[in-house]
Short mmCIF file of C-alpha atoms and ligand atoms in Angstrom, two decimals:
data_model
loop_
_atom_site.label_atom_id
_atom_site.label_comp_id
_atom_site.label_asym_id
_atom_site.label_seq_id
_atom_site.Cartn_x
_atom_site.Cartn_y
_atom_site.Cartn_z
CA UNK A 1075 -2.93 -11.04 -11.20
CA UNK A 1076 -0.84 -8.56 -13.20
CA UNK A 1077 2.55 -8.40 -12.62
CA UNK A 1078 4.75 -5.89 -14.38
CA UNK A 1079 8.62 -5.98 -14.23
CA UNK A 1080 10.06 -2.09 -14.81
CA UNK A 1081 13.38 -0.82 -15.86
CA UNK A 1082 13.58 1.65 -11.82
CA UNK A 1083 11.31 3.22 -9.68
CA UNK A 1084 11.14 5.97 -11.65
CA UNK A 1085 9.41 3.53 -14.24
CA UNK A 1086 6.95 2.14 -11.06
CA UNK A 1087 6.09 5.75 -10.13
CA UNK A 1088 4.73 6.64 -13.36
CA UNK A 1089 2.81 3.95 -14.28
CA UNK A 1090 1.41 3.98 -10.83
CA UNK A 1091 0.36 7.60 -10.81
CA UNK A 1092 -1.12 7.39 -14.59
CA UNK A 1093 -3.71 4.62 -12.71
CA UNK A 1094 -4.71 7.17 -10.27
CA UNK A 1095 -4.59 10.22 -12.51
CA UNK A 1096 -6.70 8.46 -14.87
CA UNK A 1097 -8.92 7.18 -11.86
CA UNK A 1098 -9.41 11.02 -10.99
CA UNK A 1099 -10.02 12.17 -13.78
CA UNK A 1100 -12.91 9.48 -14.29
CA UNK A 1101 -13.94 9.94 -10.78
CA UNK A 1102 -13.14 13.11 -9.20
CA UNK A 1103 -14.40 12.07 -6.03
CA UNK A 1104 -11.97 8.61 -5.82
CA UNK A 1105 -11.60 7.14 -2.40
CA UNK A 1106 -8.16 6.59 -2.59
CA UNK A 1107 -5.80 3.79 0.28
CA UNK A 1108 -2.72 4.74 1.17
CA UNK A 1109 0.19 3.15 2.51
CA UNK A 1110 3.00 4.78 4.14
CA UNK A 1111 6.91 2.60 3.97
CA UNK A 1112 9.20 3.47 1.43
CA UNK A 1113 8.17 1.51 -1.17
CA UNK A 1114 4.94 4.47 -2.88
CA UNK A 1115 7.03 7.06 -1.45
CA UNK A 1116 7.89 7.40 -4.70
CA UNK A 1117 4.56 7.73 -6.81
CA UNK A 1118 3.59 10.50 -4.19
CA UNK A 1119 6.61 12.16 -5.08
CA UNK A 1120 5.37 11.91 -8.63
CA UNK A 1121 1.52 12.52 -8.24
CA UNK A 1122 2.94 15.71 -6.24
CA UNK A 1123 4.36 16.54 -9.52
CA UNK A 1124 0.74 16.12 -11.69
CA UNK A 1125 -0.92 17.97 -8.34
CA UNK A 1126 2.21 21.35 -8.43
CA UNK A 1127 2.50 21.63 -11.93
CA UNK A 1128 -1.82 22.67 -12.04
CA UNK A 1129 -3.29 19.41 -14.01
CA UNK A 1130 -4.60 17.25 -11.26
CA UNK A 1131 -7.02 17.81 -8.83
CA UNK A 1132 -7.13 16.76 -4.95
CA UNK A 1133 -10.33 17.78 -4.59
CA UNK A 1134 -12.99 16.21 -3.76
CA UNK A 1135 -10.71 12.98 -3.43
CA UNK A 1136 -10.70 11.24 -0.68
CA UNK A 1137 -7.84 9.32 1.52
CA UNK A 1138 -7.47 5.94 3.59
CA UNK A 1139 -4.33 5.24 4.94
CA UNK A 1140 -3.86 1.19 5.59
CA UNK A 1141 -2.23 1.31 9.34
CA UNK A 1142 -1.40 2.69 12.02
CA UNK A 1143 1.16 2.12 15.35
CA UNK A 1144 -0.15 1.43 18.06
CA UNK A 1145 1.18 3.17 21.77
CA UNK A 1146 2.91 6.10 19.68
CA UNK A 1147 1.92 9.91 21.03
CA UNK A 1148 -0.75 11.98 18.78
CA UNK A 1149 1.62 13.83 16.30
CA UNK A 1150 4.36 11.74 16.52
CA UNK A 1151 6.99 11.68 13.99
CA UNK A 1152 6.69 8.45 13.00
CA UNK A 1153 2.83 7.44 13.23
CA UNK A 1154 1.65 7.31 9.93
CA UNK A 1155 -1.39 9.92 9.86
CA UNK A 1156 2.24 11.91 9.62
CA UNK A 1157 4.09 10.06 7.25
CA UNK A 1158 1.50 10.45 4.69
CA UNK A 1159 0.27 13.88 6.30
CA UNK A 1160 4.37 14.92 5.60
CA UNK A 1161 4.78 12.73 2.23
CA UNK A 1162 2.30 13.66 0.64
CA UNK A 1163 -1.92 15.20 1.76
CA UNK A 1164 -0.25 18.18 3.16
CA UNK A 1165 2.28 18.84 -0.76
CA UNK A 1166 -1.79 18.24 -2.51
CA UNK A 1167 -4.74 19.85 -2.53
CA UNK A 1168 -6.73 17.23 -1.25
CA UNK A 1169 -9.29 18.47 2.02
CA UNK A 1170 -7.51 17.31 5.32
CA UNK A 1171 -10.87 16.80 6.58
CA UNK A 1172 -11.67 13.89 3.85
CA UNK A 1173 -8.38 11.83 4.69
CA UNK A 1174 -8.56 9.29 7.88
CA UNK A 1175 -7.16 6.08 9.22
CA UNK A 1176 -7.14 3.45 11.91
CA UNK A 1177 -6.55 5.29 15.04
CA UNK A 1178 -3.87 3.78 16.79
CA UNK A 1179 -4.09 5.96 19.86
CA UNK A 1180 -7.97 5.19 20.91
CA UNK A 1181 -8.49 4.46 23.95
CA UNK A 1182 -11.33 1.85 22.71
CA UNK A 1183 -8.87 0.07 19.57
CA UNK A 1184 -12.20 -2.56 19.06
CA UNK A 1185 -14.49 -0.07 18.41
CA UNK A 1186 -12.31 2.14 17.16
CA UNK A 1187 -11.63 -0.29 14.06
CA UNK A 1188 -15.00 -0.96 13.73
CA UNK A 1189 -15.61 3.00 13.55
CA UNK A 1190 -12.97 2.82 10.77
CA UNK A 1191 -14.76 -0.23 9.05
CA UNK A 1192 -18.21 2.42 9.30
CA UNK A 1193 -15.92 4.85 7.19
CA UNK A 1194 -14.69 2.65 4.95
CA UNK A 1195 -18.48 1.69 3.56
CA UNK A 1196 -19.76 4.91 4.16
CA UNK A 1197 -17.65 6.48 1.98
CA UNK A 1198 -18.65 3.47 -1.23
CA UNK A 1199 -14.99 1.38 -0.78
CA UNK A 1200 -11.93 1.86 -1.47
CA UNK A 1201 -11.36 2.46 -5.49
CA UNK A 1202 -7.55 1.93 -5.87
CA UNK A 1203 -5.23 0.69 -3.57
CA UNK A 1204 -1.80 0.72 -2.82
CA UNK A 1205 0.43 -1.18 -0.74
CA UNK A 1206 3.56 -2.58 -0.17
CA UNK A 1207 5.07 -5.44 0.83
CA UNK A 1208 6.95 -6.25 3.88
CA UNK A 1209 10.00 -9.15 3.78
CA UNK A 1210 7.79 -11.91 5.28
CA UNK A 1211 4.87 -11.22 3.12
CA UNK A 1212 2.68 -8.46 4.47
CA UNK A 1213 0.24 -6.86 3.83
CA UNK A 1214 -1.19 -3.41 5.98
CA UNK A 1215 0.14 -5.01 8.97
CA UNK A 1216 -1.72 -8.62 7.91
CA UNK A 1217 1.67 -10.58 9.30
CA UNK A 1218 1.83 -14.56 8.89
CA UNK A 1219 -1.07 -15.83 9.63
CA UNK A 1220 -3.10 -13.67 9.38
CA UNK A 1221 -6.54 -14.33 8.63
CA UNK A 1222 -7.21 -14.26 5.18
CA UNK A 1223 -10.64 -12.63 5.41
CA UNK A 1224 -9.80 -10.82 8.46
CA UNK A 1225 -10.92 -6.37 9.18
CA UNK A 1226 -9.35 -3.87 10.25
CA UNK A 1227 -8.10 -4.77 14.14
CA UNK A 1228 -5.01 -4.44 16.48
CA UNK A 1229 -2.26 -6.93 14.72
CA UNK A 1230 1.44 -7.36 16.90
CA UNK A 1231 4.53 -6.78 14.61
CA UNK A 1232 6.67 -9.77 14.16
CA UNK A 1233 10.68 -9.34 15.14
CA UNK A 1234 11.65 -9.02 11.47
CA UNK A 1235 8.85 -6.16 10.39
CA UNK A 1236 10.24 -4.42 13.93
CA UNK A 1237 13.58 -4.38 12.70
CA UNK A 1238 12.54 -3.82 9.24
CA UNK A 1239 10.66 -0.84 10.16
CA UNK A 1240 13.93 0.38 13.07
CA UNK A 1241 15.10 2.25 10.16
CA UNK A 1242 12.36 4.83 10.90
CA UNK A 1243 13.12 5.06 14.80
CA UNK A 1244 15.79 5.56 16.55
CA UNK A 1245 16.43 2.40 18.18
CA UNK A 1246 14.51 -1.28 17.61
CA UNK A 1247 13.09 -0.28 21.32
CA UNK A 1248 11.39 2.71 19.56
CA UNK A 1249 9.19 0.74 17.60
CA UNK A 1250 5.72 -0.26 18.67
CA UNK A 1251 4.61 -3.81 19.01
CA UNK A 1252 1.53 -2.90 18.12
CA UNK A 1253 -0.69 -1.63 15.35
CA UNK A 1254 -4.02 -1.25 14.07
CA UNK A 1255 -4.17 -2.45 10.11
CA UNK A 1256 -6.47 -2.86 7.47
CA UNK A 1257 -8.28 -6.54 7.90
CA UNK A 1258 -7.02 -8.80 4.42
CA UNK A 1259 -10.74 -8.23 4.23
CA UNK A 1260 -10.73 -5.18 4.58
CA UNK A 1261 -8.40 -4.65 1.42
CA UNK A 1262 -9.50 -7.14 -0.44
CA UNK A 1263 -12.47 -5.34 -0.80
CA UNK A 1264 -11.10 -2.44 -2.95
CA UNK A 1265 -11.34 -2.90 -6.49
CA UNK A 1266 -8.19 -2.35 -7.13
CA UNK A 1267 -5.24 -2.70 -5.74
CA UNK A 1268 -1.51 -1.88 -6.72
CA UNK A 1269 0.85 -3.14 -4.95
CA UNK A 1270 4.86 -1.82 -5.72
CA UNK A 1271 7.96 -4.23 -4.70
CA UNK A 1272 11.27 -2.88 -4.97
CA UNK A 1273 15.26 -4.45 -4.28
CA UNK A 1274 16.51 -7.81 -3.42
CA UNK A 1275 15.29 -8.15 -0.44
CA UNK A 1276 11.07 -8.86 -1.54
CA UNK A 1277 12.44 -10.86 -3.76
CA UNK A 1278 11.98 -13.95 -2.31
CA UNK A 1279 8.12 -12.55 -0.41
CA UNK A 1280 7.85 -11.26 -4.15
CA UNK A 1281 8.05 -15.12 -5.46
CA UNK A 1282 5.71 -16.61 -2.29
CA UNK A 1283 3.16 -14.33 -2.75
CA UNK A 1284 2.73 -14.44 -6.66
CA UNK A 1285 3.75 -17.84 -7.56
CA UNK A 1286 3.70 -19.79 -4.04
CA UNK A 1287 0.24 -21.23 -2.62
CA UNK A 1288 -2.47 -18.75 -1.14
CA UNK A 1289 -1.96 -19.36 2.39
CA UNK A 1290 -1.97 -17.45 5.55
CA UNK A 1291 2.04 -17.66 6.39
CA UNK A 1292 2.44 -15.34 3.13
CA UNK A 1293 -0.75 -12.85 3.56
CA UNK A 1294 0.03 -11.24 0.23
CA UNK A 1295 -0.80 -14.37 -1.72
CA UNK A 1296 -4.76 -13.65 -0.25
CA UNK A 1297 -4.24 -10.97 -4.02
CA UNK A 1298 -4.27 -14.14 -6.26
CA UNK A 1299 -8.04 -13.98 -5.41
CA UNK A 1300 -8.66 -10.47 -6.53
CA UNK A 1301 -9.95 -9.54 -9.67
CA UNK A 1302 -8.07 -6.97 -10.64
CA UNK A 1303 -4.36 -6.78 -8.82
CA UNK A 1304 -1.55 -4.90 -10.24
CA UNK A 1305 1.77 -5.83 -9.04
CA UNK A 1306 4.95 -3.18 -9.89
CA UNK A 1307 8.15 -4.37 -9.79
CA UNK A 1308 11.45 -3.59 -10.49
CA UNK A 1309 14.96 -6.18 -11.86
CA UNK A 1310 15.24 -6.90 -8.33
CA UNK A 1311 11.93 -7.64 -6.65
CA UNK A 1312 11.10 -9.75 -9.70
CA UNK A 1313 14.73 -11.70 -9.49
CA UNK A 1314 12.85 -15.42 -8.03
CA UNK A 1315 9.86 -15.64 -10.09
CA UNK A 1316 10.04 -18.55 -12.61
CA UNK A 1317 7.16 -16.29 -15.17
CA UNK A 1318 9.31 -13.47 -15.28
CA UNK A 1319 9.95 -14.28 -19.25
CA UNK A 1320 6.01 -13.93 -19.31
CA UNK A 1321 5.41 -11.47 -17.55
CA UNK A 1322 7.49 -9.08 -19.38
CA UNK A 1323 5.91 -10.80 -22.84
CA UNK A 1324 2.58 -9.94 -21.80
CA UNK A 1325 3.24 -6.33 -20.43
CA UNK A 1326 5.31 -5.58 -24.38
CA UNK A 1327 2.74 -6.13 -25.93
CA UNK A 1328 -0.60 -4.93 -24.81
CA UNK A 1329 -2.94 -2.59 -26.17
CA UNK A 1330 -1.96 0.83 -24.56
CA UNK A 1331 -5.83 1.34 -24.15
CA UNK A 1332 -5.73 -0.95 -21.76
CA UNK A 1333 -3.93 0.91 -18.84
CA UNK A 1334 -2.94 -1.58 -16.12
C1 LIG B 2480 2.87 0.36 5.52
C2 LIG B 2480 2.61 -1.14 5.71
C3 LIG B 2480 3.51 -2.38 5.12
C4 LIG B 2480 4.12 -1.29 4.37
C5 LIG B 2480 5.66 -2.71 4.15
C6 LIG B 2480 6.55 -2.55 2.79
O1 LIG B 2480 1.25 0.35 5.28
O2 LIG B 2480 1.27 -1.19 5.42
O3 LIG B 2480 2.78 -3.26 4.88
O4 LIG B 2480 3.93 -2.05 3.28
O5 LIG B 2480 6.63 -2.89 5.42
O6 LIG B 2480 7.48 -1.50 3.37
P1 LIG B 2480 8.32 -0.32 2.59
O7 LIG B 2480 8.03 0.11 1.68
O8 LIG B 2480 9.07 -0.08 3.40
O9 LIG B 2480 9.09 -1.56 2.06
#
């Protein structure tokens, strides 16, 4: 796991966007794994800028969302399908037919999750997966206790996550209790994982998953087993890390050709 501590969100966005741009230049039909929440928004803005200036094309890119609420009507403003469309895919030249996510409005949720897994396989898997992390260490919506080998399925949100996400809704009561999410095993299949965490409210989760034991109580800790996981942090999110100076030194002295 590579830990990179950067001064602010715009530096994080630039580093993540550079990795995505390099991938698309190498492989124009790259498969991107798209997260929602606040963490990736700066990266999306940066990619939109690069696309709109004519330098970067998403014409052949394929996108898979990480997760979705269950029970929100199709087209609901806070459904993750809508958020990804509004924040990212409507602003770039990607083919909307090439973007899909787990279907939280399906009549048969297990069948929809199996179909989503099949679509991921048929696309050849995710080349680069963007992630945020919850204050309880969740990635996707794999809450504490999730199987480290899990695949796309329905999950119940813990109260803390519902409270954290209530800022996007009119009231806490409006936040769904259920979600469909890529499993930890699904996420681990991505060839490169780039997780972004900013702010002091993430410091404890970051400490736990980067430097604590690999354990289902902190789902993101499974990333310690991934051969190519990059964690991009601001100073506040990194403030609980024991080896922060070592991570800073390593990144500062990294050969430029290496990228993340
Ligand atoms: C979003 C997702 C979640 C968020 C996490 C952090 O698709 O899967 O794991 O990444 O809840 O959310 P923010 O970035 O809003 O702090």
